[in-house]
């Protein structure tokens, strides 16, 4: 039954002609053609040779471009964000001589990585913050033991894509510096965080010794990440890329897609955040659902509807089959409050043409379809 639904869901997504969330859909062949065209155009009509294990062509250009954006001396391309993050923690803890990692209880390291920092690197997580809010300097002050590195995720995704204020982030950075603790920033969504923090990417990154950024979230790439920081730190990270098996024969597809994203989507990030706030306000005012945080800190917020998650996920599919409109690529999930389900609403290029009242109407339709199914099931 689950396989049948997955097949039906995939077919509905593939056949949809209008998207609501993020940057929309990209098919494999079309994506590869676009990469090829862009590479040749960027090279002045030439077809350059691929990089050799991360050196040359698109890769070097991307690393230099991102290092410059972040105001860091150097950057290194990694095949995945998890690899980049683990390389950063290992490099800093080796330098500090302490295996303790200060982090949030809802950190990506603890929630999504199968305990990799313990299993692969022998590092010991120390939870600095438990409440569903960003880490503050006052939290760090409550940790008596020495830390090998402190890591902070901006925004904190699993608490609703929430951010600290600029002053709070500065205070935390200064508190870590006073204790001699290296500060690593999980900046996967640093691009989307800048409007709320009110400072440039380089000013935000300057608060940390090292920063990880994603190429496939807000920038819409195929995958990949960059780790930026001091020259010697990046040299260490390159060695950890080899040790993690990430020194692939060539990385240019990830680099080229990332460079396209820097040009296509990065200039519009502030517009995405503005539209997220407009849509969120309309949803809240309509009473069709609830949103959090209010207003959104970034281009992503949580939307809550009064229907079970399974029924809402089916409604997403049936609505797409009936209208050709695909709404939520990420499933709704049930919350701790009975009868309420939640999904992430990510504003991107596909969202911009939508009017706020259209989104409200769509959510009402999904809720009503889900509620009707529940009535049928109950009877």
Coordinates of C-alpha atoms in Angstrom, one line a residue:
X1 CA 0.0 0.0 0.0
X2 CA 2.8 2.4 0.9
X3 CA 4.6 1.7 -2.4
X4 CA 1.3 2.3 -4.3
X5 CA 0.9 5.7 -2.6
X6 CA 4.6 6.6 -3.3
X7 CA 4.1 5.8 -7.0
X8 CA 0.9 7.8 -7.1
X9 CA 2.6 10.7 -5.3
X10 CA 5.6 10.7 -7.6
X11 CA 3.3 10.6 -10.7
X12 CA 1.3 13.6 -9.4
X13 CA 4.4 15.6 -8.7
X14 CA 5.9 14.8 -12.1
X15 CA 2.7 15.7 -14.0
X16 CA 2.1 19.0 -12.1
X17 CA 2.4 22.2 -14.1
X18 CA 2.5 24.7 -11.2
X19 CA 4.5 24.6 -8.0
X20 CA 4.0 26.4 -4.7
X21 CA 7.2 25.7 -2.7
X22 CA 10.8 26.7 -3.1
X23 CA 12.3 26.9 -6.6
X24 CA 10.1 24.4 -8.3
X25 CA 10.9 21.2 -10.1
X26 CA 13.9 20.3 -12.3
X27 CA 14.1 17.1 -14.3
X28 CA 17.4 15.2 -14.7
X29 CA 18.0 15.7 -18.4
X30 CA 17.0 19.4 -18.3
X31 CA 19.2 20.0 -15.4
X32 CA 22.2 18.5 -17.1
X33 CA 21.6 20.4 -20.3
X34 CA 21.4 23.6 -18.3
X35 CA 24.7 22.9 -16.6
X36 CA 26.4 22.2 -19.9
X37 CA 25.1 25.4 -21.5
X38 CA 26.1 27.5 -18.5
X39 CA 29.6 26.0 -18.3
X40 CA 30.3 26.8 -21.9
X41 CA 28.8 30.3 -21.7
X42 CA 30.9 31.0 -18.5
X43 CA 34.0 29.8 -20.3
X44 CA 33.5 32.1 -23.3
X45 CA 32.1 29.3 -25.6
X46 CA 34.8 26.8 -24.6
X47 CA 34.2 23.4 -23.1
X48 CA 36.8 23.3 -20.2
X49 CA 38.3 20.1 -18.8
X50 CA 36.8 18.9 -15.5
X51 CA 38.6 19.4 -12.2
X52 CA 40.9 16.7 -10.9
X53 CA 39.8 15.8 -7.4
X54 CA 38.6 19.2 -6.6
X55 CA 41.3 21.3 -8.2
X56 CA 40.6 23.4 -11.2
X57 CA 37.9 24.7 -13.5
X58 CA 34.5 25.4 -11.8
X59 CA 35.6 24.2 -8.4
X60 CA 38.4 26.6 -7.7
X61 CA 36.3 29.5 -9.0
X62 CA 33.4 28.6 -6.7
X63 CA 35.7 28.3 -3.7
X64 CA 37.2 31.7 -4.3
X65 CA 33.8 33.3 -4.9
X66 CA 32.2 31.9 -1.7
X67 CA 35.3 32.7 0.4
X68 CA 35.0 36.3 -0.8
X69 CA 31.3 36.5 -0.1
X70 CA 31.9 35.3 3.4
X71 CA 35.0 37.4 4.0
X72 CA 37.1 34.4 4.8
X73 CA 40.7 33.7 3.5
X74 CA 39.8 30.3 1.9
X75 CA 37.0 27.8 1.3
X76 CA 36.8 24.2 0.2
X77 CA 34.0 22.4 -1.7
X78 CA 32.6 19.2 0.0
X79 CA 30.2 16.7 -1.6
X80 CA 27.9 17.0 1.4
X81 CA 27.1 19.3 4.3
X82 CA 27.5 16.5 6.8
X83 CA 31.0 15.9 5.6
X84 CA 31.8 19.6 5.8
X85 CA 30.5 19.9 9.3
X86 CA 32.3 16.8 10.6
X87 CA 35.5 18.0 9.0
X88 CA 35.1 21.3 10.8
X89 CA 34.5 19.8 14.2
X90 CA 37.3 17.4 13.9
X91 CA 39.8 20.1 12.7
X92 CA 38.9 22.4 15.6
X93 CA 38.9 19.8 18.4
X94 CA 42.3 18.5 17.2
X95 CA 43.6 22.0 17.4
X96 CA 42.1 22.7 20.8
X97 CA 43.1 19.3 22.3
X98 CA 39.5 18.8 23.6
X99 CA 37.0 16.3 22.2
X100 CA 33.9 18.2 23.5
X101 CA 31.4 19.8 21.1
X102 CA 29.0 22.4 22.4
X103 CA 25.7 22.3 20.6
X104 CA 21.9 22.7 20.7
X105 CA 19.8 19.7 21.6
X106 CA 18.0 20.0 18.2
X107 CA 21.3 20.4 16.3
X108 CA 21.6 18.7 12.9
X109 CA 24.5 16.8 14.4
X110 CA 22.3 15.1 17.0
X111 CA 19.0 14.8 14.9
X112 CA 20.1 13.7 11.4
X113 CA 23.6 12.2 11.4
X114 CA 23.2 8.9 13.1
X115 CA 25.6 9.9 15.9
X116 CA 28.4 10.3 13.5
X117 CA 30.5 12.7 15.6
X118 CA 30.7 10.0 18.2
X119 CA 30.9 7.0 16.0
X120 CA 33.4 8.3 13.5
X121 CA 35.3 10.9 15.4
X122 CA 35.1 10.0 19.1
X123 CA 33.8 13.4 19.9
X124 CA 31.5 14.1 22.9
X125 CA 28.5 16.3 22.4
X126 CA 27.7 18.7 25.2
X127 CA 24.2 20.1 25.0
X128 CA 24.5 23.9 25.7
X129 CA 20.8 24.7 24.9
X130 CA 17.7 22.6 25.4
X131 CA 14.7 25.1 25.0
X132 CA 13.4 25.5 21.4
X133 CA 15.2 28.8 20.9
X134 CA 18.6 29.8 19.6
X135 CA 21.7 29.4 21.8
X136 CA 22.6 32.5 23.9
X137 CA 25.7 33.6 25.7
X138 CA 23.9 32.9 29.0
X139 CA 23.6 29.3 28.0
X140 CA 27.3 29.0 27.4
X141 CA 28.0 30.5 30.8
X142 CA 26.1 27.6 32.4
X143 CA 28.6 25.0 30.9
X144 CA 31.5 24.6 33.3
X145 CA 33.6 22.1 31.4
X146 CA 36.1 23.2 28.6
X147 CA 34.8 22.9 25.1
X148 CA 36.8 21.9 22.0
X149 CA 34.4 23.8 19.7
X150 CA 31.1 25.5 19.9
X151 CA 28.7 25.2 17.0
X152 CA 25.5 27.1 16.3
X153 CA 23.0 26.5 13.5
X154 CA 21.5 29.6 11.9
X155 CA 18.6 29.5 11.6
X156 CA 17.7 26.6 14.0
X157 CA 15.7 24.5 11.6
X158 CA 14.1 22.0 14.0
X159 CA 12.8 24.8 16.3
X160 CA 11.0 26.5 13.4
X161 CA 13.9 28.2 11.5
X162 CA 14.4 30.7 14.3
X163 CA 17.3 33.1 14.6
X164 CA 18.9 35.0 17.5
X165 CA 19.0 38.8 17.2
X166 CA 22.2 40.3 15.9
X167 CA 23.2 41.5 19.4
X168 CA 22.6 38.0 20.8
X169 CA 24.8 36.4 18.1
X170 CA 27.5 39.0 18.8
X171 CA 27.3 38.3 22.5
X172 CA 27.6 34.6 22.0
X173 CA 30.6 35.0 19.7
X174 CA 32.4 37.3 22.2
X175 CA 31.6 34.8 25.1
X176 CA 33.2 32.0 23.1
X177 CA 36.2 34.1 22.4
X178 CA 36.7 35.0 26.0
X179 CA 36.7 31.3 26.9
X180 CA 39.1 30.5 24.0
X181 CA 36.5 28.2 22.4
X182 CA 36.5 28.1 18.5
X183 CA 33.1 29.1 17.2
X184 CA 31.9 27.2 14.1
X185 CA 28.7 28.4 12.4
X186 CA 26.4 25.9 10.7
X187 CA 25.4 28.5 8.1
X188 CA 23.6 26.2 5.7
X189 CA 21.0 28.9 5.4
X190 CA 23.1 31.9 6.1
X191 CA 21.9 33.5 2.8
X192 CA 18.3 33.4 4.0
X193 CA 19.3 34.6 7.5
X194 CA 21.0 37.9 6.5
X195 CA 17.8 40.0 6.1
X196 CA 16.6 39.2 9.7
X197 CA 20.1 39.8 11.2
X198 CA 20.5 43.0 9.2
X199 CA 24.1 42.5 8.3
X200 CA 26.1 41.2 5.3
X201 CA 27.1 37.6 4.8
X202 CA 30.7 38.6 5.6
X203 CA 29.7 40.4 8.8
X204 CA 27.7 37.4 10.0
X205 CA 30.5 35.0 9.1
X206 CA 33.1 37.2 10.8
X207 CA 31.5 36.3 14.2
X208 CA 32.8 32.7 13.7
X209 CA 36.1 31.1 13.0
X210 CA 34.6 28.9 10.4
X211 CA 31.3 28.7 8.4
X212 CA 29.6 25.9 6.5
X213 CA 27.2 26.9 3.7
X214 CA 24.9 24.8 1.6
X215 CA 24.7 24.8 -2.2
X216 CA 21.4 22.9 -2.5
X217 CA 19.0 24.6 -0.1
X218 CA 18.4 28.3 -0.9
X219 CA 20.8 28.1 -3.9
X220 CA 18.9 25.2 -5.5
X221 CA 22.0 23.2 -6.4
X222 CA 22.4 19.4 -6.9
X223 CA 24.1 19.0 -3.6
X224 CA 27.4 20.0 -2.0
X225 CA 28.6 22.4 0.5
X226 CA 31.5 24.7 1.2
X227 CA 33.5 25.2 4.4
X228 CA 35.2 28.5 4.8
X229 CA 37.8 29.8 7.3
X230 CA 41.5 30.4 7.8
X231 CA 43.9 29.0 5.2
X232 CA 45.4 26.4 7.6
X233 CA 42.0 25.3 8.8
X234 CA 40.8 24.8 5.2
X235 CA 43.9 22.8 4.4
X236 CA 43.0 20.5 7.3
X237 CA 39.5 20.2 6.0
X238 CA 40.8 19.2 2.6
X239 CA 42.6 16.3 4.2
X240 CA 39.4 15.3 6.1
X241 CA 37.6 15.4 2.7
X242 CA 40.0 12.6 1.6
X243 CA 39.6 10.7 4.8
X244 CA 35.8 10.8 4.5
X245 CA 36.0 9.5 0.9
X246 CA 34.8 12.8 -0.5
X247 CA 37.8 13.5 -2.8
X248 CA 35.9 12.4 -5.8
X249 CA 37.6 12.2 -9.2
X250 CA 35.6 15.3 -10.2
X251 CA 33.3 17.7 -8.4
X252 CA 32.5 20.1 -11.2
X253 CA 28.7 19.3 -11.5
X254 CA 28.2 20.4 -7.9
X255 CA 30.3 23.5 -8.4
X256 CA 28.6 24.6 -11.6
X257 CA 25.1 24.1 -10.1
X258 CA 26.2 26.1 -7.1
X259 CA 27.6 29.0 -9.2
X260 CA 24.3 29.1 -11.1
X261 CA 22.4 29.3 -7.8
X262 CA 24.6 32.2 -6.7
X263 CA 23.6 34.2 -9.7
X264 CA 20.0 33.0 -10.1
X265 CA 18.7 32.9 -6.6
X266 CA 21.0 34.7 -4.2
X267 CA 20.1 38.2 -5.5
X268 CA 16.4 37.4 -4.7
X269 CA 16.8 36.1 -1.2
X270 CA 15.5 39.2 0.5
X271 CA 12.4 39.1 -1.8
X272 CA 11.8 35.5 -0.7
X273 CA 11.9 36.6 2.9
X274 CA 9.5 39.5 2.3
X275 CA 7.1 37.2 0.5
X276 CA 7.3 34.6 3.3
X277 CA 6.2 37.3 5.7
X278 CA 3.3 38.5 3.5
X279 CA 2.0 34.9 3.0
X280 CA 2.4 34.0 6.7
X281 CA 0.5 37.1 7.7
X282 CA -2.3 36.3 5.3
X283 CA -2.5 32.7 6.6
X284 CA -2.6 33.9 10.2
X285 CA -5.2 36.6 9.5
X286 CA -7.5 34.2 7.6
X287 CA -7.8 31.7 10.4
X288 CA -7.2 28.8 8.0
X289 CA -4.1 27.8 10.0
X290 CA -1.4 29.0 12.3
X291 CA 2.2 29.9 11.5
X292 CA 5.4 29.9 13.4
X293 CA 7.5 32.0 13.9
X294 CA 5.3 35.0 13.5
X295 CA 6.6 36.8 11.5
X296 CA 9.0 34.4 9.9
X297 CA 12.7 35.0 10.5
X298 CA 13.7 33.6 7.1
X299 CA 12.0 32.5 3.9
X300 CA 10.8 29.4 5.6
X301 CA 8.2 29.0 8.3
X302 CA 6.0 26.3 9.8
X303 CA 2.3 26.1 8.8
X304 CA -0.2 24.2 11.1
X305 CA -3.5 22.9 9.9
X306 CA -6.3 21.2 11.8
X307 CA -6.3 17.8 10.1
X308 CA -4.2 14.6 10.5
X309 CA -0.9 14.5 8.7
X310 CA -1.8 11.3 6.7
X311 CA -5.0 12.8 5.4
X312 CA -3.3 16.1 4.5
X313 CA -0.5 14.2 2.6
X314 CA -3.2 12.4 0.6
X315 CA -5.0 15.7 0.0
X316 CA -1.8 17.1 -1.5
X317 CA -1.7 14.3 -4.0
X318 CA -5.4 14.4 -4.9
X319 CA -5.3 18.2 -5.3
X320 CA -2.3 17.8 -7.7
X321 CA -4.1 15.1 -9.7
X322 CA -7.2 17.3 -10.0
X323 CA -5.5 20.7 -10.7
X324 CA -1.9 20.1 -11.8
X325 CA -0.8 22.2 -8.8
X326 CA 1.9 20.7 -6.5
X327 CA 1.9 22.2 -3.1
X328 CA 4.0 20.5 -0.4
X329 CA 6.9 18.4 -1.4
X330 CA 7.8 17.8 2.2
X331 CA 5.2 15.8 4.1
X332 CA 2.9 17.1 6.8
X333 CA 3.6 15.5 10.1
X334 CA 1.5 15.2 13.2
X335 CA 2.3 17.5 16.1
X336 CA 2.1 17.1 19.9
X337 CA -1.3 18.8 19.8
X338 CA -3.9 16.2 18.7
X339 CA -5.7 17.0 15.5
X340 CA -3.0 19.4 14.3
X341 CA -0.4 18.7 11.6
X342 CA 2.6 20.8 10.5
X343 CA 4.7 21.3 7.3
X344 CA 7.5 23.6 6.3
X345 CA 6.5 26.4 3.9
X346 CA 9.6 27.3 1.9
X347 CA 9.3 30.5 -0.3
X348 CA 11.4 30.4 -3.4
X349 CA 11.3 31.3 -7.1
X350 CA 8.2 29.1 -7.6
X351 CA 6.3 30.9 -4.8
X352 CA 6.8 34.5 -6.0
X353 CA 4.0 34.5 -8.7
X354 CA 1.5 33.3 -6.0
X355 CA -0.8 35.9 -4.4
X356 CA -1.2 35.5 -0.7
X357 CA -5.0 34.9 -1.0
X358 CA -4.3 32.1 -3.4
X359 CA -2.2 30.4 -0.9
X360 CA -4.8 30.8 1.8
X361 CA -7.4 29.3 -0.5
X362 CA -5.1 26.3 -1.3
X363 CA -4.5 25.6 2.3
X364 CA -8.3 25.7 3.0
X365 CA -8.9 23.3 0.2
X366 CA -6.2 20.9 1.5
X367 CA -7.6 21.1 5.1
X368 CA -11.2 20.5 3.8
X369 CA -10.2 17.6 1.7
X370 CA -8.3 16.0 4.6
X371 CA -11.2 16.7 7.0
X372 CA -13.7 15.0 4.6
X373 CA -11.5 11.9 4.4
X374 CA -11.4 11.8 8.2
X375 CA -15.2 11.9 8.3
X376 CA -15.4 9.0 5.8
X377 CA -12.9 7.0 7.8
X378 CA -14.7 7.7 11.1
X379 CA -18.1 6.6 9.6

